[in-house]
């Protein structure tokens, strides 16, 4: 059985997903593609022997599309996810579910009203071998309960131009999600601290940003976001547990030590660092569609909670205050 996937958005990540689905994931192919740039859509369609269509709705409605992959710019995700739910098509939606709580809530409400989980969120770090190993170290058999988790997320240059709020809703949202997943916990509050800017930070913006969060069980989580760091793309996560420490530097790279120097090369951006996570996530999604097993990654509920926390973090960035995180009760559909 081959799952025929329709792609909405043929930019960097959409193109990478499409090639993975066509070439490296078992049981899938790309059948229909939409991009606002018609030439780009047509080129990818001809490379993958798919067809390009002039609107995203035509991707969703196509008879030869069994499932939809949303890889458009962030502010289109909610509208397109709602259209997929209305058509009853399973969907892998790139993160975030929406840049704001209200838009994310609308998608959650629509899926709950449908009574069926059709949306999986593209929080691919949940499939990354480094993070999976880190999570495996937690608990009584490993380093105990997580007490403090320290994260850093650095880009060579801001991928979409520097905007401090986008650093939270587009980028730090990965840490918001992965630390919920690592701890199996929700946050009680978030505070965003700004300080001395880097040499490339434009007037009126803040970079780096420091996010401080505490979970309901009391785990302290911090995130250094530095999106104009120049050094390359680097993501790290270090957990201090009750009885030990587990750290993930850039696990996928070989470390060398010579001439009084220890180090490893850095990728330019995330497609290199997380290529296995993206492929494993896609394979997990396709296998779930083929077998009817439960969603193997982040759900619409996760996408909603992450958007709530990001919205509170943006409020903290604006006000300079610590902001409580309050969530509605988890709908039975996700328990
Ligand atoms: C980008 O949108 C991503 O999703 C990457 O994984 C992230 O590391 C990067 O900072 C974001 O801008």
CSV table of C-alpha atoms and ligand atoms in Angstrom, one decimal:
chain,number,residue,atom,x,y,z
A,1,UNK,CA,0.0,0.0,0.0
A,2,UNK,CA,1.4,3.4,-0.9
A,3,UNK,CA,0.2,6.5,0.9
A,4,UNK,CA,-0.1,9.4,-1.6
A,5,UNK,CA,0.9,12.6,0.1
A,6,UNK,CA,-0.1,16.1,-1.0
A,7,UNK,CA,2.4,18.8,-0.2
A,8,UNK,CA,1.5,22.4,0.7
A,9,UNK,CA,4.6,24.6,0.6
A,10,UNK,CA,7.7,23.7,-1.5
A,11,UNK,CA,10.3,25.8,0.3
A,12,UNK,CA,13.4,24.4,2.1
A,13,UNK,CA,11.6,22.1,4.5
A,14,UNK,CA,8.8,21.1,2.2
A,15,UNK,CA,11.2,20.1,-0.5
A,16,UNK,CA,13.3,18.1,2.0
A,17,UNK,CA,10.2,16.3,3.3
A,18,UNK,CA,9.0,15.6,-0.3
A,19,UNK,CA,12.3,14.1,-1.3
A,20,UNK,CA,12.4,12.0,1.9
A,21,UNK,CA,8.9,10.7,1.3
A,22,UNK,CA,9.7,9.8,-2.3
A,23,UNK,CA,13.1,8.3,-1.8
A,24,UNK,CA,13.9,7.4,1.8
A,25,UNK,CA,10.6,6.6,3.4
A,26,UNK,CA,8.9,3.2,2.7
A,27,UNK,CA,5.2,3.2,1.7
A,28,UNK,CA,4.8,6.8,0.5
A,29,UNK,CA,5.0,9.0,-2.6
A,30,UNK,CA,4.2,12.7,-3.4
A,31,UNK,CA,1.3,13.1,-5.7
A,32,UNK,CA,0.3,16.7,-5.7
A,33,UNK,CA,2.2,19.9,-4.8
A,34,UNK,CA,1.1,23.5,-4.2
A,35,UNK,CA,3.4,26.5,-3.6
A,36,UNK,CA,2.6,30.2,-3.9
A,37,UNK,CA,5.6,30.3,-6.2
A,38,UNK,CA,4.2,28.4,-9.2
A,39,UNK,CA,7.6,27.8,-10.8
A,40,UNK,CA,9.0,26.3,-7.7
A,41,UNK,CA,6.0,24.0,-7.4
A,42,UNK,CA,6.3,22.9,-11.0
A,43,UNK,CA,10.0,22.2,-10.7
A,44,UNK,CA,9.6,20.0,-7.7
A,45,UNK,CA,6.6,18.3,-9.3
A,46,UNK,CA,8.5,17.4,-12.4
A,47,UNK,CA,11.5,16.1,-10.3
A,48,UNK,CA,9.2,13.9,-8.3
A,49,UNK,CA,6.8,12.9,-11.0
A,50,UNK,CA,3.9,14.6,-9.2
A,51,UNK,CA,1.6,17.4,-10.4
A,52,UNK,CA,1.4,21.0,-9.4
A,53,UNK,CA,-1.9,22.7,-8.6
A,54,UNK,CA,-2.7,26.4,-8.2
A,55,UNK,CA,-4.3,26.4,-4.7
A,56,UNK,CA,-3.7,24.6,-1.4
A,57,UNK,CA,-7.4,23.6,-1.3
A,58,UNK,CA,-6.9,21.6,-4.6
A,59,UNK,CA,-4.2,19.6,-2.8
A,60,UNK,CA,-6.5,18.8,0.1
A,61,UNK,CA,-9.5,17.9,-2.2
A,62,UNK,CA,-7.5,15.8,-4.7
A,63,UNK,CA,-8.7,12.2,-5.1
A,64,UNK,CA,-5.1,11.0,-5.4
A,65,UNK,CA,-4.1,12.6,-2.0
A,66,UNK,CA,-4.5,10.3,1.0
A,67,UNK,CA,-2.8,12.6,3.5
A,68,UNK,CA,-1.5,16.2,3.5
A,69,UNK,CA,1.8,17.6,4.6
A,70,UNK,CA,1.7,21.3,5.6
A,71,UNK,CA,5.1,23.0,5.2
A,72,UNK,CA,3.9,26.6,4.4
A,73,UNK,CA,5.0,29.7,6.4
A,74,UNK,CA,3.9,29.6,10.0
A,75,UNK,CA,0.9,32.0,9.8
A,76,UNK,CA,-0.8,29.8,7.3
A,77,UNK,CA,-0.7,26.6,9.3
A,78,UNK,CA,-3.9,27.0,11.3
A,79,UNK,CA,-6.1,27.9,8.3
A,80,UNK,CA,-4.7,25.0,6.3
A,81,UNK,CA,-5.0,22.5,9.2
A,82,UNK,CA,-8.6,23.6,9.6
A,83,UNK,CA,-9.2,22.9,5.9
A,84,UNK,CA,-7.6,19.4,6.2
A,85,UNK,CA,-9.8,18.6,9.2
A,86,UNK,CA,-12.9,19.8,7.2
A,87,UNK,CA,-12.0,17.4,4.4
A,88,UNK,CA,-11.2,14.6,6.9
A,89,UNK,CA,-7.6,14.1,5.6
A,90,UNK,CA,-4.8,13.0,7.9
A,91,UNK,CA,-2.2,15.8,8.2
A,92,UNK,CA,1.4,16.3,9.2
A,93,UNK,CA,1.6,20.0,10.1
A,94,UNK,CA,5.0,21.6,10.4
A,95,UNK,CA,5.5,23.4,13.7
A,96,UNK,CA,4.1,25.7,15.1
A,97,UNK,CA,0.4,24.8,15.0
A,98,UNK,CA,0.0,28.5,14.9
A,99,UNK,CA,2.0,31.5,16.1
A,100,UNK,CA,-0.7,32.5,18.5
A,101,UNK,CA,-2.8,30.7,21.2
A,102,UNK,CA,-6.1,31.8,19.6
A,103,UNK,CA,-5.4,30.3,16.2
A,104,UNK,CA,-4.0,27.1,17.7
A,105,UNK,CA,-7.1,26.9,19.9
A,106,UNK,CA,-9.4,27.0,16.8
A,107,UNK,CA,-7.6,24.0,15.4
A,108,UNK,CA,-7.8,22.1,18.6
A,109,UNK,CA,-11.5,22.8,19.0
A,110,UNK,CA,-12.1,21.6,15.4
A,111,UNK,CA,-10.3,18.3,15.9
A,112,UNK,CA,-12.0,17.7,19.3
A,113,UNK,CA,-15.4,18.4,17.6
A,114,UNK,CA,-14.5,15.9,14.9
A,115,UNK,CA,-13.7,13.3,17.6
A,116,UNK,CA,-10.8,11.9,15.7
A,117,UNK,CA,-7.0,12.7,15.8
A,118,UNK,CA,-6.0,13.5,12.3
A,119,UNK,CA,-3.2,16.0,13.0
A,120,UNK,CA,0.3,15.1,13.9
A,121,UNK,CA,2.7,18.0,14.6
A,122,UNK,CA,6.2,18.2,13.0
A,123,UNK,CA,8.1,18.4,16.2
A,124,UNK,CA,10.8,16.2,14.8
A,125,UNK,CA,13.1,16.4,17.8
A,126,UNK,CA,10.9,13.7,19.4
A,127,UNK,CA,12.4,11.4,16.8
A,128,UNK,CA,16.0,12.5,17.0
A,129,UNK,CA,18.3,9.7,18.2
A,130,UNK,CA,20.1,12.2,20.6
A,131,UNK,CA,17.0,13.3,22.4
A,132,UNK,CA,15.6,9.8,22.4
A,133,UNK,CA,18.8,8.6,24.1
A,134,UNK,CA,18.6,11.5,26.6
A,135,UNK,CA,15.0,10.7,27.5
A,136,UNK,CA,16.0,7.0,28.0
A,137,UNK,CA,18.5,8.1,30.6
A,138,UNK,CA,15.9,9.7,32.8
A,139,UNK,CA,14.2,7.8,35.7
A,140,UNK,CA,15.2,5.3,38.4
A,141,UNK,CA,17.2,3.1,36.0
A,142,UNK,CA,19.2,6.2,34.8
A,143,UNK,CA,20.0,9.6,36.3
A,144,UNK,CA,16.8,10.0,38.3
A,145,UNK,CA,14.1,12.7,37.9
A,146,UNK,CA,15.1,15.8,35.9
A,147,UNK,CA,15.9,18.7,38.3
A,148,UNK,CA,17.4,21.2,35.9
A,149,UNK,CA,17.5,21.1,32.1
A,150,UNK,CA,19.7,23.6,30.3
A,151,UNK,CA,19.2,24.1,26.5
A,152,UNK,CA,20.9,26.2,23.9
A,153,UNK,CA,19.7,26.8,20.3
A,154,UNK,CA,22.0,28.8,18.1
A,155,UNK,CA,21.6,29.6,14.4
A,156,UNK,CA,24.4,30.9,12.2
A,157,UNK,CA,22.2,33.8,11.1
A,158,UNK,CA,18.5,34.4,11.7
A,159,UNK,CA,16.8,32.2,9.0
A,160,UNK,CA,13.9,34.6,8.3
A,161,UNK,CA,15.4,37.9,9.4
A,162,UNK,CA,15.7,38.7,13.1
A,163,UNK,CA,12.5,39.3,15.0
A,164,UNK,CA,12.6,38.5,18.7
A,165,UNK,CA,9.0,37.3,18.8
A,166,UNK,CA,9.6,34.9,15.9
A,167,UNK,CA,12.7,33.6,17.8
A,168,UNK,CA,10.1,32.3,20.4
A,169,UNK,CA,7.1,31.3,18.2
A,170,UNK,CA,9.2,29.7,15.4
A,171,UNK,CA,12.4,28.5,17.0
A,172,UNK,CA,12.3,28.3,20.9
A,173,UNK,CA,9.0,26.5,20.4
A,174,UNK,CA,11.2,23.4,19.7
A,175,UNK,CA,12.6,23.6,23.2
A,176,UNK,CA,9.2,24.4,24.7
A,177,UNK,CA,7.9,21.2,23.1
A,178,UNK,CA,10.9,18.9,23.7
A,179,UNK,CA,11.3,19.7,27.4
A,180,UNK,CA,7.6,18.9,27.9
A,181,UNK,CA,8.2,15.6,26.2
A,182,UNK,CA,11.4,14.9,28.1
A,183,UNK,CA,9.8,15.6,31.5
A,184,UNK,CA,6.2,14.3,30.8
A,185,UNK,CA,5.2,17.5,32.5
A,186,UNK,CA,3.6,20.9,31.8
A,187,UNK,CA,5.0,24.4,32.6
A,188,UNK,CA,3.8,26.5,35.6
A,189,UNK,CA,5.3,29.7,34.4
A,190,UNK,CA,7.7,31.3,31.8
A,191,UNK,CA,9.9,34.3,31.9
A,192,UNK,CA,11.9,35.8,29.0
A,193,UNK,CA,15.0,37.7,29.9
A,194,UNK,CA,16.8,40.1,27.5
A,195,UNK,CA,20.3,41.4,28.0
A,196,UNK,CA,23.3,42.6,26.1
A,197,UNK,CA,22.7,42.1,22.4
A,198,UNK,CA,25.1,40.4,19.9
A,199,UNK,CA,27.0,42.4,17.3
A,200,UNK,CA,24.5,41.6,14.5
A,201,UNK,CA,21.3,42.3,16.5
A,202,UNK,CA,19.3,45.0,14.7
A,203,UNK,CA,18.0,48.1,16.6
A,204,UNK,CA,14.9,47.4,18.6
A,205,UNK,CA,15.3,43.6,18.6
A,206,UNK,CA,16.7,41.3,21.3
A,207,UNK,CA,19.1,38.5,20.6
A,208,UNK,CA,20.2,36.4,22.5
A,209,UNK,CA,17.0,35.7,24.5
A,210,UNK,CA,17.0,33.7,27.7
A,211,UNK,CA,13.9,31.7,28.6
A,212,UNK,CA,13.4,30.5,32.1
A,213,UNK,CA,10.6,28.1,32.8
A,214,UNK,CA,9.5,26.0,35.7
A,215,UNK,CA,7.4,22.8,35.3
A,216,UNK,CA,4.5,21.9,37.6
A,217,UNK,CA,6.7,19.2,39.3
A,218,UNK,CA,9.4,21.9,39.8
A,219,UNK,CA,11.9,21.1,37.1
A,220,UNK,CA,13.8,24.2,36.1
A,221,UNK,CA,14.3,24.6,32.4
A,222,UNK,CA,16.3,27.3,30.7
A,223,UNK,CA,16.8,28.0,27.0
A,224,UNK,CA,19.5,30.2,25.5
A,225,UNK,CA,18.2,31.4,22.1
A,226,UNK,CA,20.8,33.1,19.9
A,227,UNK,CA,19.8,33.2,16.3
A,228,UNK,CA,22.5,35.5,14.9
A,229,UNK,CA,25.3,33.5,16.7
A,230,UNK,CA,27.5,33.3,13.5
A,231,UNK,CA,29.3,30.2,14.7
A,232,UNK,CA,27.0,27.7,12.9
A,233,UNK,CA,23.9,25.7,13.8
A,234,UNK,CA,24.1,24.2,17.3
A,235,UNK,CA,21.5,22.7,19.6
A,236,UNK,CA,22.5,21.3,23.0
A,237,UNK,CA,20.6,19.9,26.0
A,238,UNK,CA,22.0,19.0,29.4
A,239,UNK,CA,19.9,17.4,32.1
A,240,UNK,CA,20.9,17.3,35.8
A,241,UNK,CA,19.0,14.4,37.3
A,242,UNK,CA,18.6,13.4,41.0
A,243,UNK,CA,21.5,10.9,40.7
A,244,UNK,CA,23.5,11.9,37.6
A,245,UNK,CA,23.8,14.1,34.6
A,246,UNK,CA,23.1,13.4,30.9
A,247,UNK,CA,24.2,15.8,28.2
A,248,UNK,CA,23.5,16.0,24.5
A,249,UNK,CA,26.0,18.1,22.6
A,250,UNK,CA,25.7,17.8,18.8
A,251,UNK,CA,25.6,14.0,19.1
A,252,UNK,CA,25.6,13.3,15.4
A,253,UNK,CA,29.1,14.7,14.9
A,254,UNK,CA,32.5,13.2,15.6
A,255,UNK,CA,34.5,15.0,18.3
A,256,UNK,CA,38.3,15.2,17.7
A,257,UNK,CA,41.0,16.2,20.2
A,258,UNK,CA,44.4,17.4,19.0
A,259,UNK,CA,46.9,20.3,19.5
A,260,UNK,CA,45.3,21.2,22.8
A,261,UNK,CA,41.9,21.5,21.2
A,262,UNK,CA,38.8,19.4,21.3
A,263,UNK,CA,35.9,19.9,19.0
A,264,UNK,CA,33.7,18.9,16.1
A,265,UNK,CA,32.4,20.5,12.9
A,266,UNK,CA,29.1,22.4,13.0
A,267,UNK,CA,26.4,22.2,10.3
A,268,UNK,CA,25.3,25.5,8.7
A,269,UNK,CA,21.6,24.9,9.6
A,270,UNK,CA,19.1,22.4,10.9
A,271,UNK,CA,18.5,20.2,7.9
A,272,UNK,CA,21.9,18.7,8.4
A,273,UNK,CA,21.7,18.2,12.1
A,274,UNK,CA,18.2,16.9,12.2
A,275,UNK,CA,18.1,14.9,8.9
A,276,UNK,CA,17.6,11.6,10.7
A,277,UNK,CA,14.9,13.0,12.9
A,278,UNK,CA,12.9,14.3,9.9
A,279,UNK,CA,13.2,11.0,8.1
A,280,UNK,CA,12.2,8.9,11.2
A,281,UNK,CA,9.3,11.3,11.9
A,282,UNK,CA,8.0,10.9,8.3
A,283,UNK,CA,8.5,7.1,8.5
A,284,UNK,CA,6.6,7.0,11.8
A,285,UNK,CA,3.7,9.1,10.3
A,286,UNK,CA,3.4,6.9,7.2
A,287,UNK,CA,3.6,3.6,9.2
A,288,UNK,CA,0.8,5.0,11.5
A,289,UNK,CA,-1.3,5.8,8.4
A,290,UNK,CA,-0.8,2.4,7.0
A,291,UNK,CA,-1.5,0.4,10.2
A,292,UNK,CA,-4.0,2.7,12.0
A,293,UNK,CA,-1.7,2.7,15.1
A,294,UNK,CA,-1.9,5.8,17.3
A,295,UNK,CA,-0.1,9.0,16.3
A,296,UNK,CA,3.6,8.5,17.1
A,297,UNK,CA,4.6,12.1,17.5
A,298,UNK,CA,3.2,15.4,18.8
A,299,UNK,CA,-0.6,15.7,18.7
A,300,UNK,CA,-2.7,18.8,18.0
A,301,UNK,CA,-3.0,19.0,21.9
A,302,UNK,CA,0.8,19.3,22.0
A,303,UNK,CA,0.8,21.9,19.2
A,304,UNK,CA,-1.8,23.8,21.2
A,305,UNK,CA,0.0,23.7,24.5
A,306,UNK,CA,3.3,24.7,22.8
A,307,UNK,CA,1.5,27.7,21.2
A,308,UNK,CA,0.0,28.7,24.6
A,309,UNK,CA,3.5,28.7,26.2
A,310,UNK,CA,5.0,30.6,23.3
A,311,UNK,CA,2.2,33.2,23.5
A,312,UNK,CA,2.9,33.6,27.3
A,313,UNK,CA,6.6,33.9,26.5
A,314,UNK,CA,6.0,36.7,24.0
A,315,UNK,CA,3.9,38.4,26.7
A,316,UNK,CA,6.8,38.1,29.0
A,317,UNK,CA,9.2,39.5,26.4
A,318,UNK,CA,6.9,42.5,26.0
A,319,UNK,CA,6.3,43.2,29.7
A,320,UNK,CA,9.5,42.0,31.3
A,321,UNK,CA,7.4,40.1,33.8
A,322,UNK,CA,7.1,36.4,34.7
A,323,UNK,CA,3.8,35.0,33.2
A,324,UNK,CA,1.9,32.0,34.6
A,325,UNK,CA,1.0,29.2,32.2
A,326,UNK,CA,-2.6,28.1,32.7
A,327,UNK,CA,-4.0,25.3,30.5
A,328,UNK,CA,-7.6,24.1,30.0
A,329,UNK,CA,-8.3,20.5,30.9
A,330,UNK,CA,-6.9,18.0,28.4
A,331,UNK,CA,-9.8,16.8,26.1
A,332,UNK,CA,-10.5,13.1,26.5
A,333,UNK,CA,-9.5,12.6,22.8
A,334,UNK,CA,-5.8,13.1,23.8
A,335,UNK,CA,-5.7,11.2,27.1
B,1,LIG,C1,13.5,26.7,12.0
B,1,LIG,O1,12.2,27.1,11.6
B,1,LIG,C2,13.4,25.3,12.5
B,1,LIG,O2,12.4,24.7,12.7
B,1,LIG,C3,14.7,24.7,13.0
B,1,LIG,O3,14.6,23.4,13.5
B,1,LIG,C4,15.1,25.7,14.1
B,1,LIG,O4,16.3,25.2,14.8
B,1,LIG,C5,15.4,27.1,13.6
B,1,LIG,O5,15.9,27.9,14.6
B,1,LIG,C6,14.0,27.6,13.1
B,1,LIG,O6,14.1,28.9,12.6
